[in-house]
């Protein structure tokens, strides 16, 4: 090598000095995230090695509650959280993060297709109010003898006039007693207290008369009034039993088994709280229930849980659904539970059911099949008004034939089931 060749060592020294004085470049967000992710496993591994076991991701760095053998009450104020609550918080945060992903919105073709109500079937009919004639028709299917409290011709009976007067006085707000210590009592409260001395059949006529009134009528009974009418007056029962002569042939003696078999809760916005109190009502031995034009919950199992298993007639005519377009998905499991529970049911009215023909067939399959365990005693099935009037006669015949095949269940149902289409 010639002596005049340069080694460039002086340049190397100057460049290193310039690099030392140059400020460090600013780290991006991605760099910070990646470095933190690389550091977390090392910290967790060190903590896990110290603890002697592998903790789930949602428990790392948290103060986890554990039962103490000495005194569990001492750890209440320590701020520890139950592992189940930590898991719920982690899953909730994960779902929230999945719904709010950064970046542009995905195209419509990537989203799950949700069919419109117009595509799944005909539009839901407008929510019309049930008239007295509709409620009478629903009661006639169930065979209620007191369905028509008013005579078609001639003057009303004396008992009908008395029932109407009692129903009017129950809603009276006239103050009859206003004492500082006892409080204020209205005429309606006083009449409600005295009606418990009436015969059960008369009290039933009051309830049935109010159930035939359309929704929104001021004389319809509230839940508190229905409970009051269905309660026995223990003092009156004891006094009557003491006065009755011990005679086996006394036909008008007030026996211990006097109870009403029928209850009508038509057009009720939420019948479940009242049905939950039915087992505690001594005046009821319920075998017939009319829930015509009531609003049922989305979870139909809640209604099935409070229904008496000994029902022989059940009216669900024109019931309201929370979402008419999702009746099939919401009520399939509930219909299956209903068919398994009511094994002695003989009459079921599903007229004006809020579902399309295809959805109704799906619900009937869940309700009636298999025959051995789902409504084996059914004799009458009401399906009036379930067929769409805009459909052709051929389509209606196909639907009727499909319902007949579901009822037969390949010959497993040995008895005849009458279907009421009108």
Protein backbone atom coordinates (compact mmCIF):
# COMPACT_ATOMS: atom_id res chain seq x y z
CA UNK A 1 0.00 0.00 0.00
CA UNK A 2 1.40 3.45 -0.84
CA UNK A 3 2.21 5.74 2.03
CA UNK A 4 -0.01 8.49 0.76
CA UNK A 5 -3.18 6.31 1.01
CA UNK A 6 -5.75 7.69 3.48
CA UNK A 7 -7.16 5.52 6.26
CA UNK A 8 -10.20 7.78 6.93
CA UNK A 9 -9.86 7.21 10.68
CA UNK A 10 -10.34 10.88 11.34
CA UNK A 11 -13.72 10.71 9.63
CA UNK A 12 -14.82 7.81 11.77
CA UNK A 13 -14.09 9.74 14.95
CA UNK A 14 -15.96 12.82 13.79
CA UNK A 15 -19.02 10.83 12.71
CA UNK A 16 -19.25 9.05 16.07
CA UNK A 17 -19.10 12.38 17.88
CA UNK A 18 -21.90 13.77 15.72
CA UNK A 19 -24.05 10.70 16.40
CA UNK A 20 -23.55 11.12 20.12
CA UNK A 21 -24.92 14.68 20.04
CA UNK A 22 -27.82 13.75 17.72
CA UNK A 23 -31.17 13.48 19.66
CA UNK A 24 -32.84 10.06 19.81
CA UNK A 25 -35.70 9.65 17.32
CA UNK A 26 -39.24 9.78 18.76
CA UNK A 27 -40.77 6.34 19.14
CA UNK A 28 -44.07 5.69 17.43
CA UNK A 29 -47.19 4.28 19.06
CA UNK A 30 -46.64 0.89 17.45
CA UNK A 31 -43.10 0.75 18.83
CA UNK A 32 -44.33 1.55 22.32
CA UNK A 33 -47.08 -1.10 22.11
CA UNK A 34 -44.72 -3.76 20.85
CA UNK A 35 -42.15 -3.00 23.54
CA UNK A 36 -44.80 -3.12 26.28
CA UNK A 37 -46.09 -6.44 24.94
CA UNK A 38 -42.59 -7.85 24.95
CA UNK A 39 -42.06 -6.67 28.51
CA UNK A 40 -45.35 -8.00 29.89
CA UNK A 41 -44.61 -11.74 29.42
CA UNK A 42 -41.30 -11.33 31.22
CA UNK A 43 -42.99 -9.64 34.18
CA UNK A 44 -45.84 -12.18 34.26
CA UNK A 45 -43.42 -15.09 34.04
CA UNK A 46 -41.48 -13.73 36.99
CA UNK A 47 -44.69 -13.27 38.99
CA UNK A 48 -45.96 -16.73 38.03
CA UNK A 49 -42.67 -18.33 38.99
CA UNK A 50 -42.87 -16.63 42.36
CA UNK A 51 -46.50 -17.71 42.85
CA UNK A 52 -45.76 -21.24 41.71
CA UNK A 53 -48.65 -21.48 39.22
CA UNK A 54 -49.84 -20.03 35.92
CA UNK A 55 -52.52 -17.33 36.37
CA UNK A 56 -55.15 -16.62 33.71
CA UNK A 57 -54.63 -13.40 31.76
CA UNK A 58 -57.60 -11.60 33.36
CA UNK A 59 -56.25 -12.26 36.89
CA UNK A 60 -52.74 -10.95 36.35
CA UNK A 61 -52.06 -7.77 38.26
CA UNK A 62 -55.41 -7.95 40.12
CA UNK A 63 -56.15 -8.39 43.79
CA UNK A 64 -58.11 -11.64 43.70
CA UNK A 65 -60.41 -12.64 46.54
CA UNK A 66 -59.88 -16.05 48.12
CA UNK A 67 -61.73 -17.56 51.12
CA UNK A 68 -59.84 -17.40 54.37
CA UNK A 69 -59.75 -20.29 56.78
CA UNK A 70 -59.49 -17.94 59.77
CA UNK A 71 -62.27 -15.41 59.27
CA UNK A 72 -63.67 -14.59 55.82
CA UNK A 73 -65.27 -11.43 57.22
CA UNK A 74 -61.84 -9.87 57.70
CA UNK A 75 -61.30 -9.65 53.95
CA UNK A 76 -64.45 -7.67 53.18
CA UNK A 77 -62.73 -4.29 53.43
CA UNK A 78 -59.48 -5.39 51.79
CA UNK A 79 -60.66 -4.45 48.29
CA UNK A 80 -60.29 -7.91 46.77
CA UNK A 81 -62.52 -8.87 43.82
CA UNK A 82 -64.05 -12.27 43.16
CA UNK A 83 -62.47 -14.14 40.20
CA UNK A 84 -65.87 -14.53 38.55
CA UNK A 85 -66.38 -10.76 38.59
CA UNK A 86 -62.93 -10.23 37.08
CA UNK A 87 -63.75 -12.70 34.31
CA UNK A 88 -67.03 -10.91 33.60
CA UNK A 89 -65.25 -7.56 33.38
CA UNK A 90 -62.63 -8.99 31.03
CA UNK A 91 -65.25 -10.50 28.72
CA UNK A 92 -67.26 -7.28 28.72
CA UNK A 93 -64.17 -5.25 27.83
CA UNK A 94 -63.34 -7.74 25.08
CA UNK A 95 -66.82 -7.45 23.58
CA UNK A 96 -66.68 -3.66 23.76
CA UNK A 97 -63.32 -3.64 22.01
CA UNK A 98 -64.59 -5.98 19.32
CA UNK A 99 -67.51 -3.65 18.60
CA UNK A 100 -65.31 -0.56 18.32
CA UNK A 101 -62.44 -1.57 16.08
CA UNK A 102 -60.27 1.30 14.88
CA UNK A 103 -60.30 2.10 11.21
CA UNK A 104 -62.93 2.57 8.53
CA UNK A 105 -66.28 0.84 8.78
CA UNK A 106 -66.50 -2.54 7.01
CA UNK A 107 -68.51 -2.67 3.80
CA UNK A 108 -72.12 -3.86 4.00
CA UNK A 109 -71.20 -7.15 2.34
CA UNK A 110 -69.06 -8.05 5.38
CA UNK A 111 -71.86 -7.51 7.87
CA UNK A 112 -74.25 -10.32 8.85
CA UNK A 113 -77.37 -10.07 6.78
CA UNK A 114 -80.49 -9.13 8.78
CA UNK A 115 -83.69 -9.70 6.90
CA UNK A 116 -86.27 -6.95 7.06
CA UNK A 117 -89.74 -7.71 8.41
CA UNK A 118 -91.12 -7.19 4.91
CA UNK A 119 -88.83 -9.97 3.64
CA UNK A 120 -89.65 -12.51 6.36
CA UNK A 121 -93.39 -12.21 5.95
CA UNK A 122 -96.29 -9.83 5.60
CA UNK A 123 -96.18 -6.66 7.70
CA UNK A 124 -97.62 -6.94 11.18
CA UNK A 125 -101.21 -5.76 11.38
CA UNK A 126 -101.88 -2.61 13.37
CA UNK A 127 -102.40 -3.17 17.07
CA UNK A 128 -106.17 -2.90 17.30
CA UNK A 129 -108.04 -2.88 20.57
CA UNK A 130 -110.06 -5.94 21.39
CA UNK A 131 -113.78 -5.32 21.56
CA UNK A 132 -116.31 -6.98 23.83
CA UNK A 133 -117.37 -9.21 20.94
CA UNK A 134 -113.76 -10.44 20.52
CA UNK A 135 -113.54 -11.24 24.22
CA UNK A 136 -116.87 -13.07 24.11
CA UNK A 137 -115.64 -15.14 21.15
CA UNK A 138 -112.48 -16.07 23.07
CA UNK A 139 -114.54 -17.12 26.09
CA UNK A 140 -116.90 -19.20 23.94
CA UNK A 141 -114.01 -21.36 22.68
CA UNK A 142 -113.05 -22.16 26.27
CA UNK A 143 -116.63 -23.12 27.13
CA UNK A 144 -117.11 -20.46 29.79
CA UNK A 145 -120.73 -20.66 30.93
CA UNK A 146 -120.68 -17.10 32.26
CA UNK A 147 -119.26 -15.68 29.06
CA UNK A 148 -122.32 -13.54 28.32
CA UNK A 149 -123.52 -11.71 31.44
CA UNK A 150 -126.05 -9.68 29.46
CA UNK A 151 -129.19 -11.22 27.93
CA UNK A 152 -129.59 -10.82 24.20
CA UNK A 153 -133.25 -9.89 24.52
CA UNK A 154 -135.39 -8.39 27.24
CA UNK A 155 -134.45 -6.64 30.45
CA UNK A 156 -131.27 -7.61 32.31
CA UNK A 157 -131.46 -9.89 35.30
CA UNK A 158 -131.35 -8.54 38.82
CA UNK A 159 -127.99 -10.18 39.47
CA UNK A 160 -126.55 -8.46 36.38
CA UNK A 161 -127.67 -5.08 37.67
CA UNK A 162 -126.15 -5.81 41.09
CA UNK A 163 -122.85 -6.91 39.54
CA UNK A 164 -122.71 -3.73 37.46
CA UNK A 165 -123.37 -1.61 40.55
CA UNK A 166 -120.64 -3.37 42.55
CA UNK A 167 -118.20 -2.89 39.67
CA UNK A 168 -119.03 0.81 39.54
CA UNK A 169 -118.69 1.30 43.30
CA UNK A 170 -115.31 -0.46 43.37
CA UNK A 171 -113.87 2.45 41.37
CA UNK A 172 -115.49 5.18 43.45
CA UNK A 173 -113.03 7.68 44.96
CA UNK A 174 -115.55 9.31 47.28
CA UNK A 175 -114.03 9.78 50.75
CA UNK A 176 -116.22 8.31 53.48
CA UNK A 177 -113.76 8.43 56.41
CA UNK A 178 -110.80 10.72 56.96
CA UNK A 179 -109.16 10.27 60.35
CA UNK A 180 -105.69 11.32 61.33
CA UNK A 181 -104.75 8.03 62.95
CA UNK A 182 -106.58 5.55 60.71
CA UNK A 183 -105.98 7.34 57.41
CA UNK A 184 -108.43 8.04 54.61
CA UNK A 185 -110.89 5.45 53.27
CA UNK A 186 -112.77 5.74 50.02
CA UNK A 187 -116.05 4.15 49.05
CA UNK A 188 -114.21 1.79 46.69
CA UNK A 189 -111.98 0.51 49.51
CA UNK A 190 -115.00 -0.12 51.73
CA UNK A 191 -116.85 -2.00 48.98
CA UNK A 192 -113.76 -4.12 48.30
CA UNK A 193 -113.60 -5.12 51.97
CA UNK A 194 -117.27 -6.08 52.07
CA UNK A 195 -117.28 -8.05 48.79
CA UNK A 196 -115.29 -10.81 50.47
CA UNK A 197 -118.48 -11.74 52.32
CA UNK A 198 -120.24 -12.47 49.02
CA UNK A 199 -120.53 -15.92 47.55
CA UNK A 200 -117.65 -16.96 45.34
CA UNK A 201 -119.92 -17.27 42.32
CA UNK A 202 -121.03 -13.65 42.70
CA UNK A 203 -117.44 -12.49 43.04
CA UNK A 204 -116.57 -14.44 39.93
CA UNK A 205 -119.35 -12.65 38.02
CA UNK A 206 -117.79 -9.32 39.01
CA UNK A 207 -114.36 -10.42 37.73
CA UNK A 208 -115.85 -11.89 34.55
CA UNK A 209 -117.89 -8.75 33.86
CA UNK A 210 -114.76 -6.60 34.15
CA UNK A 211 -112.75 -8.99 31.94
CA UNK A 212 -115.23 -8.49 29.10
CA UNK A 213 -114.66 -4.74 29.05
CA UNK A 214 -112.24 -3.47 26.37
CA UNK A 215 -108.76 -2.31 27.27
CA UNK A 216 -108.68 1.20 28.70
CA UNK A 217 -112.21 1.08 30.12
CA UNK A 218 -112.27 2.88 33.50
CA UNK A 219 -114.23 0.04 35.12
CA UNK A 220 -111.63 -2.67 34.48
CA UNK A 221 -110.28 -4.20 37.69
CA UNK A 222 -106.72 -3.65 38.85
CA UNK A 223 -104.53 -6.42 40.25
CA UNK A 224 -105.15 -5.24 43.82
CA UNK A 225 -108.91 -5.48 43.35
CA UNK A 226 -108.71 -8.93 41.73
CA UNK A 227 -106.62 -10.20 44.64
CA UNK A 228 -109.14 -8.75 47.09
CA UNK A 229 -112.07 -10.46 45.35
CA UNK A 230 -110.30 -13.83 45.32
CA UNK A 231 -109.41 -13.82 49.02
CA UNK A 232 -111.51 -15.69 51.54
CA UNK A 233 -112.85 -13.84 54.56
CA UNK A 234 -111.72 -16.15 57.35
CA UNK A 235 -114.03 -14.56 59.91
CA UNK A 236 -117.09 -14.92 57.71
CA UNK A 237 -116.23 -18.55 56.95
CA UNK A 238 -115.88 -19.36 60.64
CA UNK A 239 -119.18 -17.68 61.55
CA UNK A 240 -121.05 -19.44 58.77
CA UNK A 241 -119.62 -22.82 59.70
CA UNK A 242 -120.70 -22.34 63.32
CA UNK A 243 -124.26 -21.52 62.29
CA UNK A 244 -124.60 -24.44 59.90
CA UNK A 245 -126.31 -27.44 61.45
CA UNK A 246 -124.29 -30.64 61.26
CA UNK A 247 -126.26 -32.35 58.54
CA UNK A 248 -124.76 -34.32 55.67
CA UNK A 249 -127.69 -33.45 53.42
CA UNK A 250 -127.28 -29.68 53.79
CA UNK A 251 -126.66 -28.68 50.16
CA UNK A 252 -125.89 -24.99 50.81
CA UNK A 253 -123.22 -25.59 53.45
CA UNK A 254 -119.95 -23.76 52.80
CA UNK A 255 -117.47 -26.59 52.32
CA UNK A 256 -113.71 -26.48 52.46
CA UNK A 257 -113.39 -27.31 48.77
CA UNK A 258 -115.38 -24.31 47.46
CA UNK A 259 -113.17 -22.73 44.82
CA UNK A 260 -113.40 -21.18 41.38
CA UNK A 261 -112.05 -23.21 38.46
CA UNK A 262 -111.88 -20.36 35.91
CA UNK A 263 -109.98 -17.07 35.80
CA UNK A 264 -110.08 -14.44 33.06
CA UNK A 265 -107.23 -11.92 32.74
CA UNK A 266 -108.00 -10.56 29.29
CA UNK A 267 -106.07 -7.61 27.74
CA UNK A 268 -103.69 -7.58 30.71
CA UNK A 269 -100.38 -5.78 30.01
CA UNK A 270 -98.39 -8.08 32.34
CA UNK A 271 -100.28 -11.10 33.78
CA UNK A 272 -97.24 -12.88 35.24
CA UNK A 273 -97.15 -11.11 38.67
CA UNK A 274 -100.82 -11.93 39.26
CA UNK A 275 -100.45 -15.53 38.08
CA UNK A 276 -97.53 -15.97 40.46
CA UNK A 277 -99.95 -15.41 43.38
CA UNK A 278 -102.51 -17.98 42.17
CA UNK A 279 -101.20 -20.84 44.40
CA UNK A 280 -101.72 -18.62 47.47
CA UNK A 281 -105.33 -17.77 46.56
CA UNK A 282 -107.61 -20.17 48.41
CA UNK A 283 -110.58 -19.16 46.27
CA UNK A 284 -109.03 -20.65 43.12
CA UNK A 285 -108.67 -24.24 42.00
CA UNK A 286 -107.61 -23.20 38.54
CA UNK A 287 -108.36 -25.49 35.61
CA UNK A 288 -109.28 -22.85 33.01
CA UNK A 289 -107.37 -19.67 32.20
CA UNK A 290 -108.22 -16.99 29.65
CA UNK A 291 -105.31 -14.73 28.61
CA UNK A 292 -106.91 -13.36 25.46
CA UNK A 293 -105.18 -10.27 24.01
CA UNK A 294 -102.62 -10.14 26.83
CA UNK A 295 -99.04 -8.97 26.35
CA UNK A 296 -96.67 -11.91 26.83
CA UNK A 297 -92.95 -11.57 27.62
CA UNK A 298 -90.17 -12.28 25.15
CA UNK A 299 -89.04 -15.13 27.39
CA UNK A 300 -92.12 -17.36 27.23
CA UNK A 301 -90.60 -19.71 29.82
CA UNK A 302 -91.44 -17.11 32.47
CA UNK A 303 -95.14 -17.53 31.68
CA UNK A 304 -94.89 -21.33 31.54
CA UNK A 305 -93.25 -21.38 34.98
CA UNK A 306 -96.27 -19.70 36.66
CA UNK A 307 -98.99 -21.65 34.83
CA UNK A 308 -100.69 -24.39 36.88
CA UNK A 309 -99.88 -27.82 35.49
CA UNK A 310 -103.49 -28.96 35.95
CA UNK A 311 -104.97 -26.60 33.36
CA UNK A 312 -107.55 -28.14 31.04
CA UNK A 313 -108.36 -25.06 28.94
CA UNK A 314 -106.02 -22.23 28.03
CA UNK A 315 -106.89 -19.19 25.93
CA UNK A 316 -104.08 -17.33 24.13
CA UNK A 317 -106.25 -15.64 21.54
CA UNK A 318 -104.70 -12.53 20.01
CA UNK A 319 -101.79 -12.36 22.44
CA UNK A 320 -99.32 -9.54 21.91
CA UNK A 321 -95.68 -10.28 21.25
CA UNK A 322 -92.82 -7.90 22.12
CA UNK A 323 -91.37 -8.21 18.60
CA UNK A 324 -93.79 -9.74 16.09
CA UNK A 325 -91.02 -10.33 13.54
CA UNK A 326 -88.97 -12.43 16.02
CA UNK A 327 -91.77 -14.57 17.45
CA UNK A 328 -90.33 -17.76 15.95
CA UNK A 329 -86.90 -17.31 17.51
CA UNK A 330 -88.18 -16.07 20.86
CA UNK A 331 -91.03 -18.48 21.55
CA UNK A 332 -89.90 -21.84 20.15
CA UNK A 333 -88.32 -22.95 23.42
CA UNK A 334 -91.25 -21.58 25.42
CA UNK A 335 -93.77 -23.48 23.30
CA UNK A 336 -91.76 -26.65 23.80
CA UNK A 337 -91.87 -26.15 27.58
CA UNK A 338 -95.60 -25.39 27.43
CA UNK A 339 -96.33 -28.64 25.60
CA UNK A 340 -94.33 -30.69 28.11
CA UNK A 341 -95.95 -29.12 31.18
CA UNK A 342 -99.67 -29.10 30.30
CA UNK A 343 -100.17 -32.83 29.83
CA UNK A 344 -103.89 -32.71 30.77
CA UNK A 345 -104.77 -29.71 28.59
CA UNK A 346 -107.79 -30.42 26.38
CA UNK A 347 -108.55 -27.03 24.76
CA UNK A 348 -105.98 -24.54 23.49
CA UNK A 349 -106.95 -21.35 21.66
CA UNK A 350 -104.20 -19.83 19.48
CA UNK A 351 -106.50 -17.74 17.31
CA UNK A 352 -105.12 -14.51 15.81
CA UNK A 353 -101.62 -15.58 16.79
CA UNK A 354 -98.99 -12.91 15.91
CA UNK A 355 -96.94 -15.01 13.49
CA UNK A 356 -96.73 -15.84 9.82
CA UNK A 357 -97.86 -19.19 8.48
CA UNK A 358 -94.30 -20.56 8.33
CA UNK A 359 -93.52 -19.34 11.85
CA UNK A 360 -96.78 -20.80 13.15
CA UNK A 361 -95.92 -24.24 11.75
CA UNK A 362 -92.54 -24.11 13.49
CA UNK A 363 -94.17 -23.19 16.80
CA UNK A 364 -96.79 -25.93 16.45
CA UNK A 365 -94.07 -28.53 15.88
CA UNK A 366 -92.33 -27.46 19.08
CA UNK A 367 -95.67 -27.46 20.93
CA UNK A 368 -97.20 -30.74 19.73
CA UNK A 369 -94.32 -33.10 18.97
CA UNK A 370 -93.56 -35.72 20.15
CA UNK A 371 -97.11 -36.77 20.97
CA UNK A 372 -96.27 -38.88 24.01
CA UNK A 373 -94.88 -35.94 26.00
CA UNK A 374 -96.37 -32.80 24.38
CA UNK A 375 -100.09 -32.10 24.96
CA UNK A 376 -101.16 -35.76 24.81
CA UNK A 377 -104.72 -34.91 25.97
CA UNK A 378 -105.44 -32.14 23.44
CA UNK A 379 -108.89 -32.30 21.84
CA UNK A 380 -109.63 -28.76 20.54
CA UNK A 381 -107.16 -26.35 18.90
CA UNK A 382 -108.34 -22.85 17.97
CA UNK A 383 -106.58 -21.31 14.95
CA UNK A 384 -109.11 -18.74 13.79
CA UNK A 385 -107.61 -15.78 11.97
CA UNK A 386 -104.09 -17.18 11.62
CA UNK A 387 -104.29 -17.54 7.83
CA UNK A 388 -103.37 -14.47 5.82
CA UNK A 389 -106.35 -13.15 3.88
CA UNK A 390 -104.08 -12.03 1.03
CA UNK A 391 -102.90 -15.59 0.37
CA UNK A 392 -104.51 -17.73 -2.29
CA UNK A 393 -106.83 -20.61 -1.53
CA UNK A 394 -104.17 -23.09 -2.60
CA UNK A 395 -101.68 -21.64 -0.10
CA UNK A 396 -104.25 -21.81 2.68
CA UNK A 397 -104.99 -25.43 1.86
CA UNK A 398 -101.28 -26.24 2.02
CA UNK A 399 -101.06 -24.61 5.47
CA UNK A 400 -104.11 -26.50 6.74
CA UNK A 401 -102.71 -29.77 5.42
CA UNK A 402 -99.38 -29.07 7.16
CA UNK A 403 -101.17 -28.40 10.46
CA UNK A 404 -103.07 -31.67 10.07
CA UNK A 405 -99.82 -33.57 9.50
CA UNK A 406 -98.29 -32.00 12.61
CA UNK A 407 -101.29 -33.06 14.68
CA UNK A 408 -101.21 -36.61 13.35
CA UNK A 409 -97.42 -36.95 13.87
CA UNK A 410 -97.17 -39.95 11.52
CA UNK A 411 -100.09 -41.68 13.19
CA UNK A 412 -98.73 -41.41 16.74
CA UNK A 413 -101.71 -39.34 17.94
CA UNK A 414 -104.50 -41.87 18.17
CA UNK A 415 -107.41 -39.51 18.96
CA UNK A 416 -109.00 -36.81 16.83
CA UNK A 417 -108.13 -33.13 17.43
CA UNK A 418 -110.71 -30.60 16.24
CA UNK A 419 -109.17 -27.50 14.63
CA UNK A 420 -111.30 -24.34 14.69
CA UNK A 421 -110.37 -22.28 11.63
CA UNK A 422 -113.33 -19.89 11.95
